[in-house]
PDB file of C-alpha atoms in Angstrom:
ATOM      1  CA  MET A   1      -8.789 -81.889  12.759  1.00  0.00           C
ATOM      2  CA  ILE A   2     -12.402 -81.906  14.276  1.00  0.00           C
ATOM      3  CA  SER A   3     -11.512 -79.106  16.955  1.00  0.00           C
ATOM      4  CA  SER A   4     -10.555 -76.766  14.020  1.00  0.00           C
ATOM      5  CA  ILE A   5     -14.108 -76.427  12.816  1.00  0.00           C
ATOM      6  CA  GLY A   6     -14.944 -73.896  15.467  1.00  0.00           C
ATOM      7  CA  ASN A   7     -11.767 -72.053  15.455  1.00  0.00           C
ATOM      8  CA  ASN A   8     -12.054 -71.452  11.397  1.00  0.00           C
ATOM      9  CA  ALA A   9     -15.536 -70.203  11.884  1.00  0.00           C
ATOM     10  CA  ASN A  10     -14.302 -67.640  14.362  1.00  0.00           C
ATOM     11  CA  THR A  11     -11.391 -66.574  12.253  1.00  0.00           C
ATOM     12  CA  LEU A  12     -13.333 -66.173   9.187  1.00  0.00           C
ATOM     13  CA  SER A  13     -15.942 -63.974  10.895  1.00  0.00           C
ATOM     14  CA  SER A  14     -13.342 -61.847  12.789  1.00  0.00           C
ATOM     15  CA  VAL A  15     -11.825 -60.111   9.855  1.00  0.00           C
ATOM     16  CA  PRO A  16     -14.884 -58.042   8.839  1.00  0.00           C
ATOM     17  CA  ALA A  17     -15.765 -57.571  12.452  1.00  0.00           C
ATOM     18  CA  ASN A  18     -12.462 -56.122  13.279  1.00  0.00           C
ATOM     19  CA  ARG A  19     -12.817 -53.753  10.294  1.00  0.00           C
ATOM     20  CA  ASN A  20     -16.370 -52.681  11.483  1.00  0.00           C
ATOM     21  CA  THR A  21     -15.049 -52.374  15.037  1.00  0.00           C
ATOM     22  CA  ASP A  22     -12.299 -49.914  13.886  1.00  0.00           C
ATOM     23  CA  THR A  23     -14.873 -47.993  11.719  1.00  0.00           C
ATOM     24  CA  LEU A  24     -17.191 -47.885  14.847  1.00  0.00           C
ATOM     25  CA  ASN A  25     -14.408 -46.633  17.068  1.00  0.00           C
ATOM     26  CA  ARG A  26     -13.206 -44.025  14.336  1.00  0.00           C
ATOM     27  CA  THR A  27     -16.815 -42.691  13.979  1.00  0.00           C
ATOM     28  CA  LEU A  28     -17.388 -42.455  17.861  1.00  0.00           C
ATOM     29  CA  ASN A  29     -14.060 -40.367  18.060  1.00  0.00           C
ATOM     30  CA  GLN A  30     -15.158 -38.181  15.227  1.00  0.00           C
ATOM     31  CA  LEU A  31     -18.671 -37.460  16.823  1.00  0.00           C
ATOM     32  CA  SER A  32     -17.040 -36.932  20.262  1.00  0.00           C
ATOM     33  CA  SER A  33     -14.175 -34.484  19.121  1.00  0.00           C
ATOM     34  CA  GLY A  34     -16.002 -32.884  16.480  1.00  0.00           C
ATOM     35  CA  LYS A  35     -13.141 -33.540  14.019  1.00  0.00           C
ATOM     36  CA  ARG A  36     -13.207 -35.799  10.972  1.00  0.00           C
ATOM     37  CA  VAL A  37      -9.625 -36.231  10.977  1.00  0.00           C
ATOM     38  CA  ASN A  38      -8.056 -36.770  14.388  1.00  0.00           C
ATOM     39  CA  SER A  39      -4.947 -38.489  13.227  1.00  0.00           C
ATOM     40  CA  ALA A  40      -3.071 -39.072   9.910  1.00  0.00           C
ATOM     41  CA  ALA A  41      -4.479 -42.671   9.769  1.00  0.00           C
ATOM     42  CA  ASP A  42      -8.026 -41.208   9.440  1.00  0.00           C
ATOM     43  CA  ASP A  43      -7.017 -39.276   6.192  1.00  0.00           C
ATOM     44  CA  ALA A  44      -3.382 -38.818   5.562  1.00  0.00           C
ATOM     45  CA  ALA A  45      -3.715 -36.275   2.687  1.00  0.00           C
ATOM     46  CA  GLY A  46      -6.424 -34.471   4.478  1.00  0.00           C
ATOM     47  CA  SER A  47      -4.237 -34.185   7.728  1.00  0.00           C
ATOM     48  CA  ALA A  48      -1.470 -32.623   5.753  1.00  0.00           C
ATOM     49  CA  ILE A  49      -3.751 -30.147   4.203  1.00  0.00           C
ATOM     50  CA  ILE A  50      -5.166 -29.143   7.463  1.00  0.00           C
ATOM     51  CA  GLN A  51      -1.732 -28.849   9.127  1.00  0.00           C
ATOM     52  CA  GLN A  52      -0.796 -26.377   6.286  1.00  0.00           C
ATOM     53  CA  PHE A  53      -3.906 -24.436   6.808  1.00  0.00           C
ATOM     54  CA  ALA A  54      -3.341 -24.265  10.588  1.00  0.00           C
ATOM     55  CA  ALA A  55       0.156 -22.968  10.044  1.00  0.00           C
ATOM     56  CA  GLN A  56      -1.126 -20.277   7.608  1.00  0.00           C
ATOM     57  CA  ILE A  57      -3.720 -19.333   9.786  1.00  0.00           C
ATOM     58  CA  ALA A  58      -1.517 -18.906  12.965  1.00  0.00           C
ATOM     59  CA  GLY A  59       0.995 -17.027  10.879  1.00  0.00           C
ATOM     60  CA  ASN A  60      -1.717 -14.672   9.536  1.00  0.00           C
ATOM     61  CA  GLY A  61      -2.993 -14.017  13.126  1.00  0.00           C
ATOM     62  CA  GLN A  62       0.457 -13.172  14.295  1.00  0.00           C
ATOM     63  CA  ALA A  63       0.995 -10.824  11.155  1.00  0.00           C
ATOM     64  CA  VAL A  64      -2.255  -9.151  12.167  1.00  0.00           C
ATOM     65  CA  ARG A  65      -0.842  -8.417  15.419  1.00  0.00           C
ATOM     66  CA  ASN A  66       2.450  -7.201  13.843  1.00  0.00           C
ATOM     67  CA  LEU A  67       0.406  -4.805  11.725  1.00  0.00           C
ATOM     68  CA  SER A  68      -1.582  -3.565  14.585  1.00  0.00           C
ATOM     69  CA  ASP A  69       1.727  -2.664  16.270  1.00  0.00           C
ATOM     70  CA  GLY A  70       2.721  -0.725  13.241  1.00  0.00           C
ATOM     71  CA  ILE A  71      -0.574   1.142  13.255  1.00  0.00           C
ATOM     72  CA  SER A  72      -0.039   2.045  16.898  1.00  0.00           C
ATOM     73  CA  LEU A  73       3.290   3.152  16.075  1.00  0.00           C
ATOM     74  CA  THR A  74       2.223   5.582  13.297  1.00  0.00           C
ATOM     75  CA  GLN A  75      -0.504   6.978  15.571  1.00  0.00           C
ATOM     76  CA  VAL A  76       2.049   7.715  18.202  1.00  0.00           C
ATOM     77  CA  ALA A  77       4.372   9.442  15.726  1.00  0.00           C
ATOM     78  CA  ASP A  78       1.421  11.246  14.048  1.00  0.00           C
ATOM     79  CA  GLY A  79       0.393  12.438  17.527  1.00  0.00           C
ATOM     80  CA  ALA A  80       3.855  13.954  18.099  1.00  0.00           C
ATOM     81  CA  LEU A  81       3.906  15.527  14.761  1.00  0.00           C
ATOM     82  CA  SER A  82       0.479  17.032  15.253  1.00  0.00           C
ATOM     83  CA  GLN A  83       1.893  18.727  18.460  1.00  0.00           C
ATOM     84  CA  LEU A  84       5.115  19.972  16.674  1.00  0.00           C
ATOM     85  CA  SER A  85       2.769  21.490  14.070  1.00  0.00           C
ATOM     86  CA  ASP A  86       0.613  23.256  16.659  1.00  0.00           C
ATOM     87  CA  ASN A  87       3.913  24.523  18.334  1.00  0.00           C
ATOM     88  CA  ALA A  88       5.132  25.884  14.999  1.00  0.00           C
ATOM     89  CA  ILE A  89       1.834  27.592  14.269  1.00  0.00           C
ATOM     90  CA  ASP A  90       1.854  29.155  17.588  1.00  0.00           C
ATOM     91  CA  GLN A  91       5.376  30.485  17.067  1.00  0.00           C
ATOM     92  CA  ARG A  92       4.411  31.888  13.751  1.00  0.00           C
ATOM     93  CA  THR A  93       1.578  33.770  15.477  1.00  0.00           C
ATOM     94  CA  LEU A  94       4.118  35.078  17.907  1.00  0.00           C
ATOM     95  CA  ALA A  95       6.350  36.091  14.950  1.00  0.00           C
ATOM     96  CA  VAL A  96       3.615  37.884  13.086  1.00  0.00           C
ATOM     97  CA  ALA A  97       3.111  39.811  16.396  1.00  0.00           C
ATOM     98  CA  ALA A  98       6.830  40.533  16.620  1.00  0.00           C
ATOM     99  CA  GLY A  99       6.588  42.003  13.156  1.00  0.00           C
ATOM    100  CA  ASN A 100       4.961  45.113  14.660  1.00  0.00           C
ATOM    101  CA  SER A 101       7.437  47.942  14.962  1.00  0.00           C
ATOM    102  CA  THR A 102       5.359  49.517  17.518  1.00  0.00           C
ATOM    103  CA  LEU A 103       6.146  46.978  20.173  1.00  0.00           C
ATOM    104  CA  SER A 104       8.172  47.963  23.331  1.00  0.00           C
ATOM    105  CA  PRO A 105      11.386  46.087  24.158  1.00  0.00           C
ATOM    106  CA  GLU A 106       9.532  44.395  27.104  1.00  0.00           C
ATOM    107  CA  ASP A 107       6.727  43.236  24.824  1.00  0.00           C
ATOM    108  CA  ARG A 108       9.314  41.827  22.235  1.00  0.00           C
ATOM    109  CA  ALA A 109      11.221  40.204  25.011  1.00  0.00           C
ATOM    110  CA  ALA A 110       8.032  38.461  26.197  1.00  0.00           C
ATOM    111  CA  LEU A 111       7.330  37.366  22.748  1.00  0.00           C
ATOM    112  CA  GLN A 112      10.693  35.907  22.210  1.00  0.00           C
ATOM    113  CA  ALA A 113      10.389  34.020  25.720  1.00  0.00           C
ATOM    114  CA  GLN A 114       7.175  32.407  24.617  1.00  0.00           C
ATOM    115  CA  SER A 115       8.732  31.461  21.280  1.00  0.00           C
ATOM    116  CA  ASP A 116      11.778  29.885  23.067  1.00  0.00           C
ATOM    117  CA  ALA A 117       9.485  27.898  25.415  1.00  0.00           C
ATOM    118  CA  LEU A 118       7.766  26.388  22.485  1.00  0.00           C
ATOM    119  CA  SER A 119      11.030  25.573  20.799  1.00  0.00           C
ATOM    120  CA  GLN A 120      12.101  23.627  23.958  1.00  0.00           C
ATOM    121  CA  SER A 121       8.884  21.791  23.900  1.00  0.00           C
ATOM    122  CA  SER A 122       9.457  20.934  20.237  1.00  0.00           C
ATOM    123  CA  GLN A 123      12.874  19.680  21.069  1.00  0.00           C
ATOM    124  CA  ASP A 124      11.611  17.400  23.773  1.00  0.00           C
ATOM    125  CA  ILE A 125       9.059  15.985  21.441  1.00  0.00           C
ATOM    126  CA  LEU A 126      11.873  15.184  18.868  1.00  0.00           C
ATOM    127  CA  LYS A 127      14.022  13.545  21.406  1.00  0.00           C
ATOM    128  CA  ASN A 128      11.400  11.744  23.456  1.00  0.00           C
ATOM    129  CA  THR A 129       8.779  10.349  21.097  1.00  0.00           C
ATOM    130  CA  GLN A 130       9.202   6.659  21.355  1.00  0.00           C
ATOM    131  CA  PHE A 131       7.258   3.424  20.633  1.00  0.00           C
ATOM    132  CA  ASN A 132       8.391   0.262  22.619  1.00  0.00           C
ATOM    133  CA  GLY A 133      11.585   2.057  23.629  1.00  0.00           C
ATOM    134  CA  GLN A 134      12.586   3.116  19.891  1.00  0.00           C
ATOM    135  CA  GLN A 135      12.857   6.573  18.897  1.00  0.00           C
ATOM    136  CA  LEU A 136      10.353   7.593  16.139  1.00  0.00           C
ATOM    137  CA  LEU A 137      11.438  11.021  15.082  1.00  0.00           C
ATOM    138  CA  GLN A 138      15.062  10.461  14.708  1.00  0.00           C
ATOM    139  CA  GLY A 139      15.202   8.983  11.304  1.00  0.00           C
ATOM    140  CA  ASN A 140      15.006   5.458  12.354  1.00  0.00           C
ATOM    141  CA  GLY A 141      12.829   3.219   9.869  1.00  0.00           C
ATOM    142  CA  PHE A 142      10.849   0.039  10.781  1.00  0.00           C
ATOM    143  CA  THR A 143      10.101  -3.141   8.891  1.00  0.00           C
ATOM    144  CA  LEU A 144       6.951  -5.308   9.692  1.00  0.00           C
ATOM    145  CA  GLN A 145       6.456  -8.912   8.911  1.00  0.00           C
ATOM    146  CA  ALA A 146       3.068  -8.498   7.267  1.00  0.00           C
ATOM    147  CA  GLY A 147       2.179 -11.984   6.254  1.00  0.00           C
ATOM    148  CA  ALA A 148       2.617 -15.774   7.122  1.00  0.00           C
ATOM    149  CA  ASN A 149       5.312 -16.129   4.508  1.00  0.00           C
ATOM    150  CA  ALA A 150       8.797 -15.074   4.002  1.00  0.00           C
ATOM    151  CA  ASN A 151       9.463 -11.626   2.159  1.00  0.00           C
ATOM    152  CA  GLU A 152       5.835 -10.406   3.013  1.00  0.00           C
ATOM    153  CA  THR A 153       6.963  -7.333   4.639  1.00  0.00           C
ATOM    154  CA  ILE A 154       6.018  -3.602   4.923  1.00  0.00           C
ATOM    155  CA  ALA A 155       8.516  -0.791   5.566  1.00  0.00           C
ATOM    156  CA  ILE A 156       7.964   2.124   7.650  1.00  0.00           C
ATOM    157  CA  PRO A 157      10.499   4.873   6.418  1.00  0.00           C
ATOM    158  CA  GLY A 158      12.099   6.911   9.081  1.00  0.00           C
ATOM    159  CA  THR A 159      10.828  10.260  10.032  1.00  0.00           C
ATOM    160  CA  SER A 160      13.644  12.927  10.784  1.00  0.00           C
ATOM    161  CA  LEU A 161      12.704  16.562  11.470  1.00  0.00           C
ATOM    162  CA  ASN A 162      15.965  17.734  13.052  1.00  0.00           C
ATOM    163  CA  SER A 163      16.309  20.357  10.358  1.00  0.00           C
ATOM    164  CA  LEU A 164      13.092  22.153  11.599  1.00  0.00           C
ATOM    165  CA  SER A 165      13.642  25.789  12.610  1.00  0.00           C
ATOM    166  CA  SER A 166      10.763  25.587  15.329  1.00  0.00           C
ATOM    167  CA  PRO A 167      12.786  23.270  17.732  1.00  0.00           C
ATOM    168  CA  SER A 168      16.305  24.647  17.082  1.00  0.00           C
ATOM    169  CA  GLY A 169      15.978  27.419  19.422  1.00  0.00           C
ATOM    170  CA  THR A 170      17.376  30.053  16.808  1.00  0.00           C
ATOM    171  CA  LEU A 171      14.135  31.882  15.924  1.00  0.00           C
ATOM    172  CA  ASP A 172      14.768  35.613  16.475  1.00  0.00           C
ATOM    173  CA  LEU A 173      11.864  37.946  17.127  1.00  0.00           C
ATOM    174  CA  SER A 174      14.050  40.887  18.219  1.00  0.00           C
ATOM    175  CA  SER A 175      13.066  43.112  15.173  1.00  0.00           C
ATOM    176  CA  PRO A 176      10.345  43.190  12.475  1.00  0.00           C
ATOM    177  CA  THR A 177      12.944  41.944   9.765  1.00  0.00           C
ATOM    178  CA  SER A 178      13.994  38.844  11.975  1.00  0.00           C
ATOM    179  CA  ALA A 179      10.472  38.175  12.785  1.00  0.00           C
ATOM    180  CA  GLY A 180       9.682  38.142   9.088  1.00  0.00           C
ATOM    181  CA  ASN A 181      12.520  35.581   8.299  1.00  0.00           C
ATOM    182  CA  ALA A 182      11.013  33.472  11.399  1.00  0.00           C
ATOM    183  CA  ILE A 183       7.626  33.506   9.621  1.00  0.00           C
ATOM    184  CA  SER A 184       9.204  32.136   6.439  1.00  0.00           C
ATOM    185  CA  ALA A 185      11.056  29.559   8.309  1.00  0.00           C
ATOM    186  CA  LEU A 186       7.941  28.381  10.193  1.00  0.00           C
ATOM    187  CA  ASP A 187       5.982  28.130   6.973  1.00  0.00           C
ATOM    188  CA  ASN A 188       8.545  25.712   5.930  1.00  0.00           C
ATOM    189  CA  ASP A 189       8.404  23.748   9.166  1.00  0.00           C
ATOM    190  CA  VAL A 190       4.549  23.333   8.828  1.00  0.00           C
ATOM    191  CA  THR A 191       4.801  22.075   5.301  1.00  0.00           C
ATOM    192  CA  SER A 192       7.596  19.640   6.217  1.00  0.00           C
ATOM    193  CA  ILE A 193       5.591  18.378   9.237  1.00  0.00           C
ATOM    194  CA  ASN A 194       2.328  18.043   7.080  1.00  0.00           C
ATOM    195  CA  SER A 195       4.269  16.075   4.491  1.00  0.00           C
ATOM    196  CA  SER A 196       5.661  13.621   7.063  1.00  0.00           C
ATOM    197  CA  ARG A 197       2.037  13.367   8.653  1.00  0.00           C
ATOM    198  CA  ALA A 198       0.691  12.504   5.069  1.00  0.00           C
ATOM    199  CA  THR A 199       3.188   9.879   4.631  1.00  0.00           C
ATOM    200  CA  LEU A 200       2.409   8.283   7.910  1.00  0.00           C
ATOM    201  CA  GLY A 201      -1.238   8.413   7.207  1.00  0.00           C
ATOM    202  CA  ALA A 202      -0.910   6.571   3.876  1.00  0.00           C
ATOM    203  CA  ILE A 203       1.122   3.960   5.663  1.00  0.00           C
ATOM    204  CA  SER A 204      -1.377   3.543   8.305  1.00  0.00           C
ATOM    205  CA  ASN A 205      -4.033   3.064   5.683  1.00  0.00           C
ATOM    206  CA  ARG A 206      -1.999   0.533   3.938  1.00  0.00           C
ATOM    207  CA  LEU A 207      -1.374  -1.404   7.436  1.00  0.00           C
ATOM    208  CA  SER A 208      -4.998  -1.383   8.032  1.00  0.00           C
ATOM    209  CA  ALA A 209      -5.901  -2.761   4.717  1.00  0.00           C
ATOM    210  CA  SER A 210      -3.349  -5.520   4.948  1.00  0.00           C
ATOM    211  CA  ALA A 211      -4.563  -6.468   8.290  1.00  0.00           C
ATOM    212  CA  ASN A 212      -8.160  -6.615   6.986  1.00  0.00           C
ATOM    213  CA  ASN A 213      -7.142  -8.752   4.097  1.00  0.00           C
ATOM    214  CA  LEU A 214      -5.409 -11.127   6.385  1.00  0.00           C
ATOM    215  CA  LEU A 215      -8.504 -11.405   8.535  1.00  0.00           C
ATOM    216  CA  THR A 216     -10.702 -12.251   5.573  1.00  0.00           C
ATOM    217  CA  SER A 217      -8.084 -14.748   4.400  1.00  0.00           C
ATOM    218  CA  ASN A 218      -8.136 -16.373   7.727  1.00  0.00           C
ATOM    219  CA  GLU A 219     -12.045 -16.615   7.605  1.00  0.00           C
ATOM    220  CA  ASN A 220     -11.833 -18.353   4.459  1.00  0.00           C
ATOM    221  CA  LEU A 221      -8.860 -20.566   5.342  1.00  0.00           C
ATOM    222  CA  SER A 222     -10.727 -21.654   8.566  1.00  0.00           C
ATOM    223  CA  ALA A 223     -13.818 -22.419   6.549  1.00  0.00           C
ATOM    224  CA  ALA A 224     -11.791 -24.636   4.182  1.00  0.00           C
ATOM    225  CA  LYS A 225     -10.092 -26.360   6.922  1.00  0.00           C
ATOM    226  CA  SER A 226     -13.450 -26.990   8.754  1.00  0.00           C
ATOM    227  CA  ARG A 227     -14.728 -28.504   5.452  1.00  0.00           C
ATOM    228  CA  ILE A 228     -11.910 -30.916   5.362  1.00  0.00           C
ATOM    229  CA  GLY A 229     -11.412 -31.431   8.986  1.00  0.00           C
ATOM    230  CA  ASP A 230     -14.662 -31.251  10.930  1.00  0.00           C
ATOM    231  CA  THR A 231     -17.182 -33.900  11.586  1.00  0.00           C
ATOM    232  CA  ASP A 232     -20.229 -34.114   9.230  1.00  0.00           C
ATOM    233  CA  TYR A 233     -22.663 -35.113  12.046  1.00  0.00           C
ATOM    234  CA  ALA A 234     -25.300 -36.265   9.602  1.00  0.00           C
ATOM    235  CA  SER A 235     -22.851 -38.680   7.691  1.00  0.00           C
ATOM    236  CA  ALA A 236     -20.987 -39.683  10.800  1.00  0.00           C
ATOM    237  CA  SER A 237     -24.316 -40.406  12.672  1.00  0.00           C
ATOM    238  CA  SER A 238     -25.442 -42.701   9.717  1.00  0.00           C
ATOM    239  CA  THR A 239     -22.092 -44.373   9.697  1.00  0.00           C
ATOM    240  CA  LEU A 240     -22.305 -45.049  13.401  1.00  0.00           C
ATOM    241  CA  ILE A 241     -25.932 -46.614  13.195  1.00  0.00           C
ATOM    242  CA  GLN A 242     -24.729 -48.920  10.271  1.00  0.00           C
ATOM    243  CA  SER A 243     -21.606 -49.871  12.131  1.00  0.00           C
ATOM    244  CA  GLN A 244     -23.754 -50.676  15.186  1.00  0.00           C
ATOM    245  CA  ILE A 245     -26.121 -52.847  13.066  1.00  0.00           C
ATOM    246  CA  ARG A 246     -23.298 -54.679  11.507  1.00  0.00           C
ATOM    247  CA  ASN A 247     -21.545 -55.288  14.985  1.00  0.00           C
ATOM    248  CA  GLN A 248     -24.861 -56.690  16.250  1.00  0.00           C
ATOM    249  CA  ALA A 249     -25.243 -58.690  13.162  1.00  0.00           C
ATOM    250  CA  ASP A 250     -21.821 -60.032  13.412  1.00  0.00           C
ATOM    251  CA  LEU A 251     -22.187 -60.920  17.081  1.00  0.00           C
ATOM    252  CA  ALA A 252     -25.288 -62.876  16.007  1.00  0.00           C
ATOM    253  CA  VAL A 253     -23.718 -64.554  13.170  1.00  0.00           C
ATOM    254  CA  ARG A 254     -20.660 -65.569  15.263  1.00  0.00           C
ATOM    255  CA  ALA A 255     -22.969 -66.933  18.060  1.00  0.00           C
ATOM    256  CA  GLN A 256     -24.706 -69.037  15.485  1.00  0.00           C
ATOM    257  CA  ALA A 257     -21.642 -70.357  13.996  1.00  0.00           C
ATOM    258  CA  ASN A 258     -20.263 -71.404  17.357  1.00  0.00           C
ATOM    259  CA  ALA A 259     -23.590 -73.032  18.265  1.00  0.00           C
ATOM    260  CA  SER A 260     -23.668 -74.788  14.834  1.00  0.00           C
ATOM    261  CA  ALA A 261     -19.870 -75.908  15.332  1.00  0.00           C
ATOM    262  CA  GLY A 262     -20.911 -77.241  18.540  1.00  0.00           C
ATOM    263  CA  GLN A 263     -23.610 -79.334  17.129  1.00  0.00           C
ATOM    264  CA  VAL A 264     -21.421 -80.681  14.397  1.00  0.00           C
ATOM    265  CA  LEU A 265     -18.931 -81.700  16.945  1.00  0.00           C
ATOM    266  CA  SER A 266     -21.376 -83.570  19.100  1.00  0.00           C
ATOM    267  CA  LEU A 267     -22.605 -85.562  16.162  1.00  0.00           C
ATOM    268  CA  LEU A 268     -19.057 -86.600  15.243  1.00  0.00           C
ATOM    269  CA  ARG A 269     -18.493 -87.556  18.719  1.00  0.00           C
TER     270      ARG A 269
END
C-alpha cells in the first residue's frame, strides 16, 4: 500500500505529459516538413480536402499538357494548309498566264509542267501531314481530355481536302478556255483551304484559352491547398515554445513529486 504512493504520482502526471509530448513531436514534424498536415491523424478532414485538391491539380496539369498537344496539332495542320494555299495560288498564277492565246505550244507545255509539279507537291502534303503518326488532312477527328474530370473534352473536327482541284493533277492549261476553268477551280480551292484554316485557328484559340484557365485554376487550388496543409511557422513556433515550457515544467513537477513521495515513505518507515 505504501509503495503505491510514488507510482500513483507518476501515473497521474504522465497523462498530460504524454499529451504534451505528442503535441511537441507533431509541432516539430510540422516545422521540419513545412506541412501542417503530415498524416490523417493531424487533421482528418483537412487531409481529405488536401488529397482532393492534389488530385485536381495533377489532373489539371495533365489536361494542360493534352491541350498543348492539341495546339501543336493545329499548328502542324495549319502549316500544311498554308503550303497548300501557296501552291494553289501559284497554280492560279500559271492558269492566268495560260489564258493568253499568244503563247506558243512550248510555253504552254512549260506552264502545264509547273502546274503538275505543284499538284504533286499538294498531293504529298495531303497524304503525309501527320502528328504523332496520325493523319491530319484525311478527315480524321480528334478528342482531347481538356480537364481533370470526366466529360471535360474538346473535339477537333477532321479536315478533309481530297476534293481540291489543286492536288488532283487534273488542271488543264492546254488552252485559254481550260485555263479559265482552272482559275475558277483554284479560286474554290483557296476558299476551302482558308475556311479550314479559320476553323483550326478558332479551335487553337479555344485550346489556348482552356489551358490558361486551367493554369489559373491550379494557382488558386495550390493556394487553397497551401492554406490548409502548409505550416504556419509563427503559430507552430509559438506552440513549440509552449510545449517545451510545459514539458520542462512537467519534468520539474514529476521530480518534485518523486522527491516528496520518497520523503513520505522514509517517514512511514
